[in-house]
Amino acid sequence: MHHRKREHKVVTRCGCPAEMRIKPRDSTGKWYVSRFVDNHNHDLLPAKFVEYLPSHRKISDVDIVHLDSMRQVGISIPKIYESIAAQAGGFNRVSFTKRDMYNEVRRQRALQNGDVNAALRALANASRIDDRMFWRYEVGVGNHMCDLFWSDGRSQEDYKLFGDVLAFDATYGRNKYNLPVIVFSGVNHHMQTCVFGTAMVSCESQSSYVWVLTKFLECMGGKPPTAVITDGDRSMHIAIQQVFPEAHHRLCAWHLIRNATTNVCNPRFTSLFRHCMLADFEVEEFEMHWQAMVEECGTSDHEWVKDLYTKKSSWATAYIRGSFFAGIRTTSRCESLHAKLGRFVEKRYGVLDFVTNFQRCVDFLRDNEDELEFRSSYGTPVIQTQFPELEKSDALCYTREIFVRYRESLKRLVRVTIVECIEADDICVYITQKYRRPDRTWNVTQNSSQDTFHCTCLRMESFGLPCVHIIAVLVRLDITSLPNSLVLPRWSKIARMDLCRDRVCNPHIDPEATYRARIRALLQHCKQRFAKVACMREEDYKTYCQKVVHETNMLEIKNGLQCQATSTHSVPWEGGVKDPIGVRTKGTGRGNEPAGSRGIKRRRCSTCGVLGHRRTRCPNGPTPSRQCAQEPDIHPSTETFETASLNPFRNDTTF
């Protein structure tokens, strides 16, 4: 027992003879005291300590609901206890302790049959309200969960509207198992990040990415994105080619610049490479600048540079121009989303807590979108250019964020000149150039029969907004509003109109949320009004206390079965999926290791030199000459890591 870490509990049973027995009378049915012994063999507790006795401590159902609702928004147990004490009028008026609250949380977790099963049950409960809720999971050896993917109905609606460009990256240290989290995101009509789906994987292998992308494609009805933006992870690249063969895969510009700095270690090369990658060159100009760069920096034979050149269609603007990427060049939006996620989840969270709190993060983003929706619909921007009709009509069409970007083109319009116009039947070609740039021209082709415009700069095809050259032609033709062919629906105010109308006509009602909302509303009413006026006079306080107790008893008798059913908001779950095994990934830093993956630092005895105890607890005493029996220095990290990194044969289980 010398290895015991925790102290033994104190002995509270002392054979005290004090007792009181109560029996019913057969004739009247009333209860009476049949035996009473008042002799104690111990000292009695003072009156102020009575409330700490286990028999006097109890958490009511209302306090449990309060505890659960505050834990759902990430409030810690000590803070919740302080809040309840403030409402009760002091800590001495609370009928339980913080330890009782921790025990209640532990009791709820014990009823969940494991962390993963509780998370799957929560997703099943969510599917009762959201009939389009989609989730899939995969298990491996020992029936441990390996991968999990889920997406709600709102995310799938967002993908239908804004899923032409998909960005995703892995983030680490967001759960106690250290499973990498992959968030699929895009850009909505307010240039704001929107979430399409989320996955947790056991390892970042090609098979894991293929499984996740396959489930993502299944969730979205088989509609693949037209463009994908990721970092340079090889397993991710191969999986994208396999699942999304028609999508244009673009590499993150920031990661490429960082890799150039690391692999070449030449600041001049990094500067020139950045210019080659981001500058608006033609293909011939890019090749010329690239050749001059490698000759100047002496990197013609550098393996990393040669491999980078073979992937130029994935990062060079000269080759990417004309492909729609919604203005995204890096995965910085994913990094920003991961930073926001850190405000809602912690590395100590399990799968259930992560899924619950991640949904809070998504709800936060959607609330911001609703606010931007209001700002776009409320008021009219102040006219700032010399083309008021064109600016005002476009302000009514685009959302506020997109209109600000479009107005910048209107402001630069004075620098563009139309130098020539070539007409042929329904086709008219306008040759434009910028002020003091006679060596560079752009051709704008107008098809009057189809009311379409096309510019050789390909800004309309790349970003979805008309370029300054097309706007110059519109001004030349005295057009006061953008043609429909130049208004991309994904950037307009009406992008969500049909979906919002369906949501209003077919609202989803959550019984659990309604039940909790009623409790909160009644509590607020009692605290703010009823309790304040009922406690002003002693007689009112006694009268209404009796009435409240009486009415509560009557309601419990009347709705006892109904209340009992209402308090159980879960779908029966018979799954036997085990919790995932903790893994170590490339994002695992010091302090982010999963439980069991890193050996605990053990103390070494300064007397005998053996790990596992201190000098003061050495079983052989403090004498240096006496040696203790050797303890094997076992670190559980090796077996755990190898088991998790093998990525064994998996069984695909779907619901």
XYZ file of C-alpha atoms in Angstrom:
655
model
C 0.000 0.000 0.000
C 3.042 2.312 0.011
C 2.392 3.048 -3.708
C -0.992 4.605 -2.922
C -1.154 8.207 -4.174
C -4.365 9.358 -2.502
C -4.937 9.478 1.221
C -7.499 7.129 2.770
C -10.898 8.536 3.596
C -11.509 9.294 7.221
C -13.487 6.783 9.298
C -17.006 8.060 10.032
C -18.578 4.845 11.382
C -17.998 4.583 15.102
C -20.912 2.372 16.250
C -22.953 5.236 17.709
C -26.010 3.816 19.588
C -28.193 6.877 18.867
C -31.269 5.986 16.820
C -34.910 6.812 16.175
C -37.437 4.285 14.867
C -40.810 5.213 13.353
C -43.735 2.806 12.820
C -47.317 3.227 11.512
C -50.348 2.506 13.701
C -52.569 -0.227 12.313
C -55.787 1.388 13.406
C -55.285 4.989 12.342
C -52.482 4.681 9.812
C -50.543 7.480 11.462
C -46.825 7.213 12.177
C -45.339 7.340 15.662
C -41.861 7.155 17.235
C -41.442 3.656 18.655
C -37.853 4.024 19.886
C -35.582 6.983 20.547
C -32.016 6.812 21.900
C -30.179 10.111 22.422
C -26.849 8.734 23.659
C -23.884 9.510 21.350
C -20.360 8.149 21.696
C -18.815 11.056 19.782
C -18.820 14.840 19.759
C -21.652 16.477 17.826
C -20.923 18.797 14.913
C -21.633 22.500 15.323
C -24.823 23.679 13.628
C -22.936 25.535 10.878
C -21.360 22.262 9.650
C -24.601 20.284 9.370
C -25.125 21.327 5.751
C -21.890 19.562 4.784
C -23.157 16.140 5.913
C -23.907 13.813 2.976
C -27.445 13.236 4.239
C -28.152 16.984 4.052
C -26.618 17.626 0.607
C -28.750 17.289 -2.512
C -28.766 18.854 -5.987
C -32.301 19.580 -7.151
C -33.486 18.930 -10.707
C -33.598 22.676 -11.386
C -29.979 23.052 -10.260
C -28.981 20.138 -12.484
C -30.647 21.810 -15.475
C -28.860 25.042 -14.554
C -25.571 23.151 -14.280
C -25.995 21.449 -17.653
C -27.025 24.626 -19.477
C -24.030 26.574 -18.148
C -21.598 23.736 -18.906
C -22.855 23.689 -22.485
C -21.549 27.215 -22.996
C -18.124 26.372 -21.560
C -18.485 27.720 -18.001
C -16.385 25.851 -15.427
C -17.782 24.129 -12.348
C -16.320 26.644 -9.830
C -17.832 29.552 -11.754
C -21.198 27.805 -11.901
C -21.055 27.205 -8.158
C -20.336 30.897 -7.566
C -23.273 31.854 -9.780
C -25.676 29.555 -7.908
C -24.374 30.875 -4.561
C -24.933 34.470 -5.698
C -28.522 33.654 -6.658
C -29.129 31.835 -3.350
C -27.797 34.724 -1.274
C -24.481 33.227 -0.159
C -22.434 30.030 -0.152
C -23.944 28.968 3.166
C -27.385 28.848 1.532
C -26.394 26.375 -1.196
C -27.514 22.840 -0.342
C -24.535 21.153 -2.037
C -20.815 21.590 -2.640
C -18.578 21.757 -5.700
C -17.658 18.128 -5.123
C -21.340 17.181 -5.465
C -21.427 19.007 -8.809
C -18.362 17.114 -10.031
C -19.976 13.865 -8.887
C -23.137 14.723 -10.827
C -21.122 15.324 -13.981
C -19.279 12.054 -13.423
C -22.588 10.248 -12.878
C -23.951 11.585 -16.167
C -20.827 10.459 -17.987
C -21.075 6.996 -16.454
C -24.598 6.634 -17.876
C -23.366 7.465 -21.375
C -21.668 4.106 -21.980
C -18.426 5.708 -23.158
C -17.418 9.006 -24.701
C -17.881 7.976 -28.339
C -21.255 6.337 -27.737
C -22.429 9.503 -26.001
C -21.278 11.589 -28.984
C -23.065 9.290 -31.429
C -26.166 9.472 -29.265
C -25.964 13.271 -29.335
C -25.743 13.211 -33.130
C -28.717 10.841 -33.229
C -30.681 13.248 -31.023
C -29.754 16.111 -33.330
C -31.068 14.150 -36.315
C -34.540 14.118 -34.735
C -34.704 17.904 -35.142
C -32.533 18.215 -38.250
C -33.602 15.460 -40.632
C -30.607 16.195 -42.892
C -28.074 15.644 -40.127
C -25.342 13.418 -41.572
C -22.717 11.478 -39.636
C -20.519 8.489 -40.317
C -17.855 6.789 -38.258
C -15.274 4.056 -38.727
C -13.844 1.602 -36.235
C -10.610 -0.362 -36.207
C -8.976 -3.113 -34.180
C -10.625 -3.651 -30.808
C -13.738 -1.809 -31.992
C -12.091 1.539 -31.187
C -13.304 4.511 -33.176
C -10.802 5.672 -35.803
C -12.563 8.331 -37.869
C -15.710 10.418 -37.477
C -17.387 12.820 -39.910
C -20.532 14.907 -39.412
C -22.379 17.783 -41.070
C -25.733 19.358 -40.224
C -28.438 20.541 -42.598
C -27.411 24.213 -42.519
C -23.862 23.272 -43.532
C -25.196 21.299 -46.467
C -27.317 24.300 -47.508
C -24.203 26.460 -47.382
C -22.338 23.983 -49.565
C -25.063 24.070 -52.217
C -24.643 27.851 -52.462
C -20.955 28.393 -51.732
C -19.371 24.965 -52.188
C -17.642 25.819 -55.458
C -14.467 26.600 -53.472
C -13.438 24.271 -50.639
C -10.602 24.854 -48.172
C -9.533 22.543 -45.381
C -6.588 21.901 -43.116
C -5.885 19.825 -40.016
C -5.629 21.293 -36.528
C -4.203 19.596 -33.468
C -4.520 19.540 -29.696
C -8.298 20.043 -29.692
C -9.257 16.884 -27.757
C -7.810 14.630 -25.098
C -7.134 11.842 -27.613
C -5.160 14.294 -29.765
C -7.064 13.218 -32.875
C -6.436 15.658 -35.749
C -9.532 17.712 -36.546
C -10.305 18.594 -40.168
C -12.755 21.436 -40.770
C -14.149 21.849 -44.297
C -14.914 25.504 -44.961
C -15.635 27.998 -47.700
C -16.595 31.626 -48.281
C -20.160 32.914 -48.236
C -21.628 36.006 -49.927
C -20.311 38.243 -47.131
C -16.704 37.041 -47.632
C -17.085 35.289 -44.293
C -15.924 31.766 -43.493
C -18.695 29.167 -43.396
C -18.351 25.556 -42.238
C -19.410 22.677 -44.483
C -18.424 19.705 -42.335
C -16.035 18.401 -39.697
C -14.003 15.240 -39.264
C -11.820 13.649 -36.600
C -9.240 11.158 -37.869
C -6.849 8.808 -36.116
C -3.941 9.576 -38.438
C -3.198 11.770 -41.446
C -2.686 8.923 -43.890
C -3.890 8.702 -47.465
C -6.553 6.139 -46.543
C -7.938 8.400 -43.795
C -8.193 11.389 -46.136
C -9.798 9.247 -48.843
C -12.398 7.997 -46.352
C -13.167 11.506 -45.089
C -13.432 13.040 -48.568
C -15.611 10.142 -49.738
C -18.028 10.685 -46.856
C -17.972 14.419 -47.521
C -18.922 13.789 -51.144
C -21.669 11.387 -50.055
C -23.012 13.960 -47.600
C -23.173 16.656 -50.280
C -25.162 14.509 -52.702
C -22.207 13.697 -54.937
C -21.513 17.345 -55.832
C -17.730 17.901 -55.917
C -16.126 21.341 -55.531
C -14.623 23.078 -58.532
C -11.567 24.251 -56.590
C -9.771 22.991 -53.467
C -7.187 24.911 -51.413
C -4.901 23.068 -48.986
C -1.300 23.041 -47.817
C 1.329 20.829 -49.434
C 0.545 17.618 -47.526
C 1.251 14.722 -49.885
C -1.386 12.340 -48.488
C -3.993 15.068 -48.775
C -2.966 15.843 -52.370
C -3.256 12.203 -53.471
C -6.650 11.836 -51.781
C -7.969 14.960 -53.526
C -6.848 13.645 -56.907
C -8.609 10.358 -56.203
C -11.926 11.688 -54.835
C -12.126 15.088 -56.630
C -10.352 14.393 -59.939
C -11.977 17.348 -61.753
C -11.300 19.929 -59.025
C -8.485 22.447 -59.451
C -6.168 21.928 -56.482
C -4.385 25.099 -55.381
C -1.535 25.091 -52.889
C -1.438 27.607 -50.058
C 0.792 30.570 -50.961
C 1.842 31.159 -47.355
C 3.052 27.588 -46.895
C 4.972 27.749 -50.171
C 6.786 30.940 -49.122
C 7.607 29.400 -45.749
C 8.914 26.232 -47.416
C 10.992 28.326 -49.823
C 12.590 30.093 -46.872
C 13.309 26.772 -45.150
C 14.567 24.753 -48.131
C 16.543 27.346 -50.087
C 17.613 29.679 -47.241
C 18.105 32.618 -49.600
C 16.117 35.820 -48.891
C 16.590 37.000 -52.477
C 15.103 33.769 -53.825
C 12.141 34.048 -51.449
C 11.425 37.607 -52.608
C 11.661 36.737 -56.304
C 9.623 33.566 -55.858
C 6.851 35.507 -54.132
C 6.765 37.920 -57.066
C 6.634 35.083 -59.598
C 3.820 33.356 -57.720
C 1.525 36.315 -57.031
C 2.197 38.774 -59.862
C -0.352 39.048 -62.674
C 1.865 37.666 -65.453
C 1.091 36.024 -68.722
C 2.464 32.500 -69.110
C 5.383 33.694 -71.257
C 6.261 36.404 -68.752
C 6.160 33.915 -65.890
C 8.532 31.537 -67.657
C 10.923 34.390 -68.379
C 10.919 35.607 -64.763
C 11.288 32.058 -63.424
C 14.310 31.366 -65.606
C 15.918 34.651 -64.592
C 15.264 33.879 -60.905
C 16.841 30.413 -60.861
C 19.865 31.680 -62.780
C 20.377 34.644 -60.470
C 20.025 32.585 -57.295
C 21.844 29.515 -58.626
C 19.008 27.101 -57.832
C 18.685 25.414 -61.220
C 19.770 22.054 -59.806
C 18.009 22.363 -56.447
C 15.703 19.363 -56.033
C 13.027 21.239 -54.108
C 12.957 24.048 -56.683
C 12.667 21.587 -59.569
C 9.832 19.731 -57.836
C 8.101 23.051 -57.135
C 8.295 24.001 -60.816
C 6.527 20.800 -61.843
C 3.579 21.886 -59.633
C 3.357 25.404 -61.098
C -0.234 24.881 -62.238
C -1.185 24.589 -58.558
C 0.294 27.864 -57.337
C 1.379 30.252 -60.135
C -1.154 33.021 -60.838
C -0.219 32.903 -64.525
C -1.562 29.320 -64.750
C -4.350 29.626 -62.183
C -5.870 32.813 -63.651
C -9.315 32.075 -65.038
C -10.152 29.464 -62.395
C -12.598 30.615 -59.729
C -11.137 30.634 -56.196
C -13.363 33.310 -54.597
C -10.310 35.423 -53.800
C -8.683 32.740 -51.605
C -4.948 32.242 -52.068
C -3.950 30.755 -48.710
C -5.349 28.582 -45.958
C -5.261 31.572 -43.605
C -9.040 31.355 -43.322
C -8.632 27.831 -41.967
C -6.030 29.079 -39.487
C -8.354 31.900 -38.439
C -11.179 29.402 -37.994
C -8.908 27.201 -35.883
C -8.082 30.215 -33.701
C -11.795 30.907 -33.184
C -12.291 27.223 -32.413
C -9.749 27.522 -29.602
C -12.142 29.866 -27.788
C -14.780 27.130 -27.581
C -12.909 23.830 -27.193
C -10.047 22.701 -24.981
C -7.537 19.897 -25.278
C -9.075 18.154 -22.242
C -12.384 17.639 -24.087
C -13.535 14.225 -25.193
C -15.438 13.495 -28.391
C -18.833 14.426 -26.927
C -17.623 17.714 -25.444
C -15.815 18.566 -28.665
C -18.863 17.915 -30.849
C -21.091 19.955 -28.526
C -18.751 22.920 -28.189
C -17.762 22.887 -31.847
C -21.423 23.382 -32.674
C -21.343 26.451 -30.422
C -18.488 27.802 -32.543
C -20.473 27.180 -35.729
C -23.534 28.871 -34.216
C -21.324 31.853 -33.351
C -20.188 32.152 -36.983
C -23.767 31.886 -38.207
C -24.878 34.596 -35.805
C -22.186 36.866 -37.260
C -23.502 36.077 -40.715
C -27.025 37.059 -39.675
C -25.664 40.373 -38.407
C -23.878 40.991 -41.726
C -27.108 40.069 -43.505
C -28.881 42.773 -41.527
C -26.208 45.361 -42.307
C -26.475 44.616 -46.014
C -30.249 45.043 -45.940
C -30.389 48.098 -43.674
C -29.649 51.465 -45.250
C -27.899 52.501 -48.462
C -24.159 53.199 -48.815
C -23.076 56.795 -49.408
C -22.204 57.496 -53.046
C -18.440 58.073 -53.381
C -17.661 57.900 -57.121
C -18.446 59.905 -60.228
C -20.823 57.232 -61.497
C -23.785 57.504 -59.090
C -26.316 55.525 -61.132
C -23.987 52.581 -61.625
C -22.813 52.659 -58.001
C -26.324 52.924 -56.532
C -27.782 50.115 -58.609
C -24.917 47.807 -57.702
C -25.256 48.669 -54.002
C -28.788 47.236 -54.166
C -27.495 44.057 -55.800
C -24.351 43.065 -53.903
C -23.890 42.458 -50.200
C -22.095 45.212 -48.314
C -18.701 43.474 -48.203
C -18.730 42.623 -51.900
C -19.965 46.077 -52.866
C -17.004 47.703 -51.106
C -14.630 45.621 -53.239
C -16.592 46.422 -56.389
C -16.540 50.160 -55.613
C -12.736 50.104 -55.622
C -12.909 49.205 -59.317
C -15.232 52.155 -59.889
C -12.706 54.463 -58.238
C -9.887 53.179 -60.485
C -12.009 53.625 -63.580
C -10.539 57.078 -64.344
C -7.182 55.453 -65.101
C -8.569 53.271 -67.926
C -8.900 54.457 -71.506
C -10.565 52.774 -74.484
C -8.163 53.243 -77.372
C -9.939 51.273 -80.107
C -13.233 49.562 -80.902
C -13.542 46.742 -83.441
C -17.079 45.771 -84.496
C -18.169 42.624 -86.337
C -21.857 41.603 -86.417
C -22.973 41.036 -82.784
C -19.408 40.972 -81.468
C -17.621 44.143 -80.460
C -14.041 44.179 -79.140
C -12.844 47.135 -77.057
C -9.090 47.575 -76.600
C -8.305 49.232 -73.275
C -5.168 50.409 -71.542
C -4.258 52.106 -68.264
C -2.936 55.589 -67.800
C 0.790 55.801 -68.720
C 0.841 52.074 -69.577
C 0.733 52.041 -73.387
C 2.694 48.785 -73.574
C -0.064 46.764 -71.898
C -3.585 46.367 -73.305
C -6.658 44.341 -72.377
C -9.393 43.308 -74.785
C -13.041 43.388 -73.707
C -15.386 41.392 -75.937
C -19.083 42.261 -75.937
C -21.719 39.923 -77.329
C -24.763 42.138 -77.766
C -27.113 39.274 -78.658
C -26.339 37.387 -75.424
C -25.564 40.506 -73.363
C -22.251 39.079 -72.158
C -18.827 40.604 -71.587
C -15.417 38.958 -71.475
C -12.033 40.494 -70.636
C -8.606 39.036 -71.246
C -7.581 39.835 -67.653
C -10.017 37.076 -66.535
C -10.883 38.825 -63.262
C -14.586 38.048 -63.731
C -13.805 34.341 -64.124
C -11.284 34.321 -61.253
C -13.122 36.329 -58.618
C -16.693 36.748 -59.868
C -16.658 40.569 -60.047
C -16.405 42.644 -63.235
C -12.951 44.122 -63.784
C -12.227 47.793 -64.299
C -11.875 47.222 -68.063
C -15.419 45.828 -68.383
C -16.779 48.667 -66.248
C -15.055 51.158 -68.573
C -16.914 49.628 -71.516
C -20.213 49.832 -69.577
C -19.589 53.544 -68.995
C -18.736 53.971 -72.676
C -22.068 52.334 -73.583
C -23.884 54.513 -71.015
C -25.225 51.484 -69.108
C -26.522 52.387 -65.627
C -26.694 48.897 -64.052
C -24.740 45.678 -64.331
C -26.136 43.072 -66.756
C -27.252 39.803 -65.175
C -24.321 38.009 -66.806
C -21.923 40.079 -64.681
C -23.675 39.449 -61.364
C -22.593 36.193 -59.771
C -25.509 34.854 -57.660
C -23.192 33.729 -54.838
C -22.194 37.387 -54.178
C -25.705 38.853 -54.283
C -28.083 39.692 -51.444
C -30.639 37.160 -52.663
C -28.240 34.208 -52.436
C -30.025 32.847 -49.359
C -33.531 34.076 -50.090
C -35.018 30.722 -51.092
C -33.371 28.871 -48.236
C -34.494 31.457 -45.670
C -38.052 31.228 -46.983
C -38.024 27.450 -46.567
C -36.632 27.771 -43.042
C -39.426 30.156 -42.056
C -42.152 27.986 -43.582
C -40.781 24.739 -42.089
C -39.248 25.570 -38.714
C -37.629 22.823 -36.654
C -38.778 22.601 -33.033
C -36.424 21.087 -30.488
C -38.390 19.683 -27.485
C -35.300 19.718 -25.274
C -34.483 23.345 -26.126
C -38.113 24.311 -25.523
C -38.121 22.582 -22.117
C -34.898 24.328 -21.041
C -36.148 27.684 -22.339
C -39.285 27.345 -20.206
C -37.188 26.634 -17.109
C -34.953 29.650 -17.753
C -37.935 31.916 -18.411
C -39.742 30.823 -15.241
C -36.578 31.189 -13.162
C -35.988 34.690 -14.482
C -39.594 35.666 -13.757
C -39.412 34.305 -10.202
C -36.051 35.912 -9.450
C -36.701 39.322 -10.950
C -40.315 39.952 -9.946
C -42.062 37.350 -7.811
C -39.296 36.695 -5.273
C -38.601 40.408 -4.892
C -42.160 41.374 -3.919
C -43.022 38.169 -2.014
C -40.111 38.572 0.405
C -40.764 42.173 1.418
C -43.056 41.211 4.361
C -42.843 38.228 6.658
C -46.509 37.266 6.314
C -46.356 37.386 2.499
C -43.210 35.283 2.531
C -44.796 32.533 4.680
C -48.062 32.583 2.750
C -46.551 32.297 -0.704
C -43.952 29.760 0.398
C -46.769 27.469 1.480
C -48.640 28.096 -1.756
C -45.571 27.383 -3.911
C -44.838 24.149 -2.043
C -48.490 23.064 -2.307
C -48.765 23.863 -6.027
C -45.430 22.161 -6.714
C -46.601 18.981 -5.017
C -49.835 19.052 -7.004
C -47.951 19.512 -10.301
C -45.580 16.670 -9.466
C -48.552 14.377 -8.820
C -50.339 15.567 -11.948
C -47.382 15.520 -14.363
C -45.038 13.117 -12.638
C -44.821 10.673 -15.522
C -44.712 13.474 -18.073
C -41.904 15.296 -16.247
C -39.986 12.074 -15.971
C -40.299 11.531 -19.709
C -39.412 15.126 -20.460
C -36.201 14.968 -18.461
C -34.910 12.103 -20.587
C -33.957 13.611 -23.927
C -31.990 10.878 -25.610
C -32.372 8.318 -28.324
C -31.707 4.751 -27.166
C -28.233 3.801 -28.343
C -27.094 0.219 -28.347
C -23.732 0.852 -29.992
C -20.651 -0.762 -28.508
C -18.045 1.541 -30.047
C -15.058 2.059 -27.791
C -13.322 5.370 -27.233
C -10.439 6.148 -29.616
C -6.842 5.415 -28.727
C -4.685 8.446 -28.002
C -2.307 9.194 -30.885
C 0.691 11.406 -31.575
C 0.735 13.489 -34.744
C 3.030 16.027 -36.375
C 1.059 18.710 -34.561
C 1.662 17.179 -31.151
C 3.743 19.569 -29.102
C 5.000 19.385 -25.582
C 2.014 19.462 -23.280
C -0.421 18.231 -25.968
C 0.340 14.525 -25.650
C -2.682 12.268 -25.297
C -3.254 10.324 -22.133
C -0.954 7.336 -21.965
C 1.175 8.342 -24.962
C 3.958 9.902 -22.917
C 5.548 8.371 -19.841
C 4.871 10.245 -16.639
C 7.997 11.720 -15.108
C 8.806 9.567 -12.110
C 10.823 10.613 -9.096
C 14.141 8.912 -8.360
C 15.048 7.989 -4.822
C 18.186 9.814 -3.737
C 19.015 6.971 -1.307
C 18.810 3.860 -3.479
C 18.622 5.474 -6.944
C 15.448 3.629 -7.974
C 12.535 5.298 -9.780
C 9.085 5.371 -8.227
C 9.520 6.836 -4.748
C 11.280 9.542 -2.727
C 14.021 9.205 -0.132
C 11.543 9.790 2.694
C 9.402 6.861 1.506
C 12.162 4.452 0.673
C 11.025 1.014 1.964
C 14.599 0.155 2.968
C 15.145 3.291 5.040
C 17.458 6.244 4.526
C 20.674 4.212 4.750
C 22.622 4.583 1.463
C 24.151 1.109 1.696
C 20.803 -0.643 1.496
C 19.361 -1.038 -1.992
C 15.734 -1.372 -2.953
C 14.389 -3.940 -5.362
C 14.597 -2.650 -8.906
C 11.361 -1.459 -10.498
C 11.038 -1.762 -14.259
C 10.892 1.639 -15.924
C 7.853 1.051 -18.084
C 6.632 3.772 -20.400
C 3.233 3.030 -21.921
C 3.779 5.437 -24.781
C 5.527 2.950 -27.099
C 2.735 0.407 -27.342
C 0.019 3.049 -27.547
C 1.769 4.989 -30.294
C 2.541 1.950 -32.399
C -1.010 0.645 -32.112
C -2.482 3.971 -33.186
C -0.042 4.648 -36.010
C -0.487 1.299 -37.760
C -3.954 2.337 -38.941
C -5.230 -1.287 -39.067
C -8.030 -2.741 -41.131
C -11.209 -0.786 -40.563
C -14.864 -1.673 -40.510
C -17.063 1.002 -42.060
C -20.212 1.498 -39.979
C -22.876 3.900 -41.236
C -26.221 5.192 -40.034
